[in-house]
PDB file of C-alpha atoms in Angstrom:
ATOM      1  CA  MET A   1      13.157 -10.971   6.129  1.00  0.00           C
ATOM      2  CA  LYS A   2      12.620 -10.533   2.313  1.00  0.00           C
ATOM      3  CA  ASP A   3      14.901  -9.288   0.220  1.00  0.00           C
ATOM      4  CA  GLN A   4      15.669  -5.122  -0.085  1.00  0.00           C
ATOM      5  CA  LEU A   5      16.154  -3.723  -3.236  1.00  0.00           C
ATOM      6  CA  TYR A   6      16.504  -0.476  -3.865  1.00  0.00           C
ATOM      7  CA  LEU A   7      16.314   1.953  -6.867  1.00  0.00           C
ATOM      8  CA  MET A   8      17.607   5.734  -7.572  1.00  0.00           C
ATOM      9  CA  GLN A   9      14.259   7.933  -7.200  1.00  0.00           C
ATOM     10  CA  PRO A  10      13.798   9.693 -11.227  1.00  0.00           C
ATOM     11  CA  GLY A  11      14.285  13.175 -11.864  1.00  0.00           C
ATOM     12  CA  PHE A  12      17.494  13.958  -9.534  1.00  0.00           C
ATOM     13  CA  VAL A  13      19.686  16.786 -10.036  1.00  0.00           C
ATOM     14  CA  ASN A  14      23.727  16.266 -10.266  1.00  0.00           C
ATOM     15  CA  ALA A  15      26.146  19.306 -10.055  1.00  0.00           C
ATOM     16  CA  GLY A  16      23.607  21.448 -11.209  1.00  0.00           C
ATOM     17  CA  LEU A  17      22.439  19.790 -13.976  1.00  0.00           C
ATOM     18  CA  GLY A  18      19.178  17.345 -14.890  1.00  0.00           C
ATOM     19  CA  PRO A  19      17.289  16.088 -14.216  1.00  0.00           C
ATOM     20  CA  PHE A  20      18.494  12.375 -14.617  1.00  0.00           C
ATOM     21  CA  TYR A  21      17.416   8.982 -14.208  1.00  0.00           C
ATOM     22  CA  CYS A  22      19.491   6.036 -13.399  1.00  0.00           C
ATOM     23  CA  GLY A  23      19.737   3.685 -16.165  1.00  0.00           C
ATOM     24  CA  ASP A  24      21.158   0.694 -14.100  1.00  0.00           C
ATOM     25  CA  SER A  25      18.033   1.368 -11.831  1.00  0.00           C
ATOM     26  CA  VAL A  26      15.679   1.778 -15.181  1.00  0.00           C
ATOM     27  CA  SER A  27      17.411  -1.789 -16.292  1.00  0.00           C
ATOM     28  CA  VAL A  28      16.286  -3.568 -12.728  1.00  0.00           C
ATOM     29  CA  GLU A  29      12.920  -1.618 -12.971  1.00  0.00           C
ATOM     30  CA  GLY A  30      12.106  -3.106 -16.589  1.00  0.00           C
ATOM     31  CA  MET A  31      12.824  -6.181 -14.699  1.00  0.00           C
ATOM     32  CA  LEU A  32       9.819  -5.785 -12.406  1.00  0.00           C
ATOM     33  CA  GLY A  33       8.118  -4.366 -14.978  1.00  0.00           C
ATOM     34  CA  PHE A  34       8.324  -7.880 -17.034  1.00  0.00           C
ATOM     35  CA  PHE A  35       7.778  -9.991 -14.161  1.00  0.00           C
ATOM     36  CA  PRO A  36       5.013  -7.987 -11.725  1.00  0.00           C
ATOM     37  CA  GLU A  37       4.996 -10.872  -9.040  1.00  0.00           C
ATOM     38  CA  LEU A  38       8.870 -10.191  -8.248  1.00  0.00           C
ATOM     39  CA  ARG A  39       7.140  -7.067  -6.604  1.00  0.00           C
ATOM     40  CA  GLU A  40       5.346  -9.254  -4.056  1.00  0.00           C
ATOM     41  CA  LYS A  41       8.808 -11.048  -3.185  1.00  0.00           C
ATOM     42  CA  VAL A  42      10.916  -8.248  -2.758  1.00  0.00           C
ATOM     43  CA  ASP A  43      10.284  -4.856  -1.061  1.00  0.00           C
ATOM     44  CA  VAL A  44      11.064  -2.025  -3.172  1.00  0.00           C
ATOM     45  CA  HIS A  45      12.412   1.032  -2.065  1.00  0.00           C
ATOM     46  CA  TYR A  46      13.282   4.157  -4.167  1.00  0.00           C
ATOM     47  CA  ILE A  47      15.717   6.161  -2.795  1.00  0.00           C
ATOM     48  CA  PRO A  48      17.250   9.972  -3.453  1.00  0.00           C
ATOM     49  CA  PHE A  49      20.401  10.694  -4.990  1.00  0.00           C
ATOM     50  CA  PRO A  50      22.351  12.638  -2.940  1.00  0.00           C
ATOM     51  CA  ARG A  51      24.689  10.800  -0.275  1.00  0.00           C
ATOM     52  CA  PRO A  52      24.466  10.117   2.369  1.00  0.00           C
ATOM     53  CA  ARG A  53      22.221   7.323   1.681  1.00  0.00           C
ATOM     54  CA  GLN A  54      21.159   6.360   4.962  1.00  0.00           C
ATOM     55  CA  PRO A  55      19.146   3.025   4.719  1.00  0.00           C
ATOM     56  CA  LEU A  56      22.041   1.475   2.294  1.00  0.00           C
ATOM     57  CA  ILE A  57      24.800   2.323   5.290  1.00  0.00           C
ATOM     58  CA  ASP A  58      22.870   1.229   7.906  1.00  0.00           C
ATOM     59  CA  ALA A  59      22.347  -2.374   6.282  1.00  0.00           C
ATOM     60  CA  ILE A  60      25.947  -2.639   4.267  1.00  0.00           C
ATOM     61  CA  GLY A  61      28.215   0.094   5.512  1.00  0.00           C
ATOM     62  CA  GLU A  62      29.191   3.551   4.224  1.00  0.00           C
ATOM     63  CA  ASN A  63      31.526   2.367   1.157  1.00  0.00           C
ATOM     64  CA  ASN A  64      28.625   0.871   0.052  1.00  0.00           C
ATOM     65  CA  GLN A  65      25.942   3.093  -1.381  1.00  0.00           C
ATOM     66  CA  SER A  66      25.930   2.389  -5.117  1.00  0.00           C
ATOM     67  CA  VAL A  67      22.490   2.184  -6.628  1.00  0.00           C
ATOM     68  CA  PRO A  68      20.566  -0.369  -7.451  1.00  0.00           C
ATOM     69  CA  ALA A  69      21.468  -2.351  -4.227  1.00  0.00           C
ATOM     70  CA  LEU A  70      20.085  -5.800  -3.463  1.00  0.00           C
ATOM     71  CA  ILE A  71      20.441  -6.476   0.156  1.00  0.00           C
ATOM     72  CA  LEU A  72      19.473 -10.350   0.742  1.00  0.00           C
ATOM     73  CA  GLY A  73      17.151 -11.613   3.377  1.00  0.00           C
ATOM     74  CA  ASP A  74      16.892 -14.830   5.051  1.00  0.00           C
ATOM     75  CA  ASP A  75      15.833 -16.988   2.399  1.00  0.00           C
ATOM     76  CA  PRO A  76      18.429 -19.728   1.321  1.00  0.00           C
ATOM     77  CA  PHE A  77      20.734 -19.222  -1.316  1.00  0.00           C
ATOM     78  CA  PRO A  78      19.975 -20.442  -5.022  1.00  0.00           C
ATOM     79  CA  THR A  79      22.126 -23.546  -5.153  1.00  0.00           C
ATOM     80  CA  SER A  80      22.663 -22.894  -9.237  1.00  0.00           C
ATOM     81  CA  GLY A  81      22.590 -19.638 -11.547  1.00  0.00           C
ATOM     82  CA  ALA A  82      22.940 -17.174  -9.066  1.00  0.00           C
ATOM     83  CA  PRO A  83      26.344 -14.802  -8.891  1.00  0.00           C
ATOM     84  CA  GLU A  84      28.378 -14.739  -5.667  1.00  0.00           C
ATOM     85  CA  PRO A  85      27.103 -11.909  -3.582  1.00  0.00           C
ATOM     86  CA  GLU A  86      29.728  -9.328  -1.692  1.00  0.00           C
ATOM     87  CA  ARG A  87      29.097  -9.530   1.993  1.00  0.00           C
ATOM     88  CA  ALA A  88      29.427  -6.176   4.415  1.00  0.00           C
ATOM     89  CA  GLY A  89      28.254  -6.027   7.881  1.00  0.00           C
ATOM     90  CA  GLY A  90      27.125  -9.175   8.056  1.00  0.00           C
ATOM     91  CA  ARG A  91      24.462  -8.854   5.074  1.00  0.00           C
ATOM     92  CA  ARG A  92      24.740 -10.241   1.850  1.00  0.00           C
ATOM     93  CA  PHE A  93      24.109  -8.293  -1.217  1.00  0.00           C
ATOM     94  CA  PHE A  94      24.389  -7.282  -4.699  1.00  0.00           C
ATOM     95  CA  ASN A  95      25.054  -3.631  -6.233  1.00  0.00           C
ATOM     96  CA  ASP A  96      25.589  -4.358  -9.983  1.00  0.00           C
ATOM     97  CA  GLU A  97      22.178  -4.604 -12.370  1.00  0.00           C
ATOM     98  CA  LYS A  98      23.464  -6.830 -13.939  1.00  0.00           C
ATOM     99  CA  LYS A  99      23.994  -9.560 -10.876  1.00  0.00           C
ATOM    100  CA  ILE A 100      20.775  -7.767  -9.453  1.00  0.00           C
ATOM    101  CA  ARG A 101      18.985  -9.153 -12.535  1.00  0.00           C
ATOM    102  CA  GLN A 102      21.166 -12.932 -12.735  1.00  0.00           C
ATOM    103  CA  PHE A 103      20.263 -13.370  -9.117  1.00  0.00           C
ATOM    104  CA  LEU A 104      16.508 -12.578  -9.302  1.00  0.00           C
ATOM    105  CA  SER A 105      15.910 -14.922 -12.285  1.00  0.00           C
ATOM    106  CA  ALA A 106      17.604 -17.863 -10.494  1.00  0.00           C
ATOM    107  CA  LYS A 107      16.028 -17.614  -7.525  1.00  0.00           C
ATOM    108  CA  HIS A 108      12.391 -17.191  -8.310  1.00  0.00           C
ATOM    109  CA  GLY A 109      12.756 -19.355 -11.783  1.00  0.00           C
ATOM    110  CA  LEU A 110      12.541 -16.748 -14.041  1.00  0.00           C
ATOM    111  CA  PRO A 111      14.352 -16.423 -17.456  1.00  0.00           C
ATOM    112  CA  GLN A 112      17.518 -14.892 -17.811  1.00  0.00           C
ATOM    113  CA  SER A 113      19.102 -12.059 -19.483  1.00  0.00           C
ATOM    114  CA  GLY A 114      20.190 -13.324 -22.988  1.00  0.00           C
TER     115      GLY A 114
END
């Protein structure tokens, strides 16, 4: 299984206000724009704002619905430069945009954020 990246669909409404976009998702989306080859290496999913966010619940549990989220696949973990992932439901994952970008850079030999 490839790594699974979950980003928030833009244009969501929260408490009757909006439309909004998720700034953390935009940061990761920007990395995908700089390095389009990542879209072939990672499955990217856009999910709606309202909870429950069932795909995340199914994979890493109800307490881990924050987006963006990167659920790691079966590939070996990079030996250097990658942050330590969290674990839930037998899966390794990140739900912090900086750690997601750092991990993708380390795994795929891309420049690190300055």
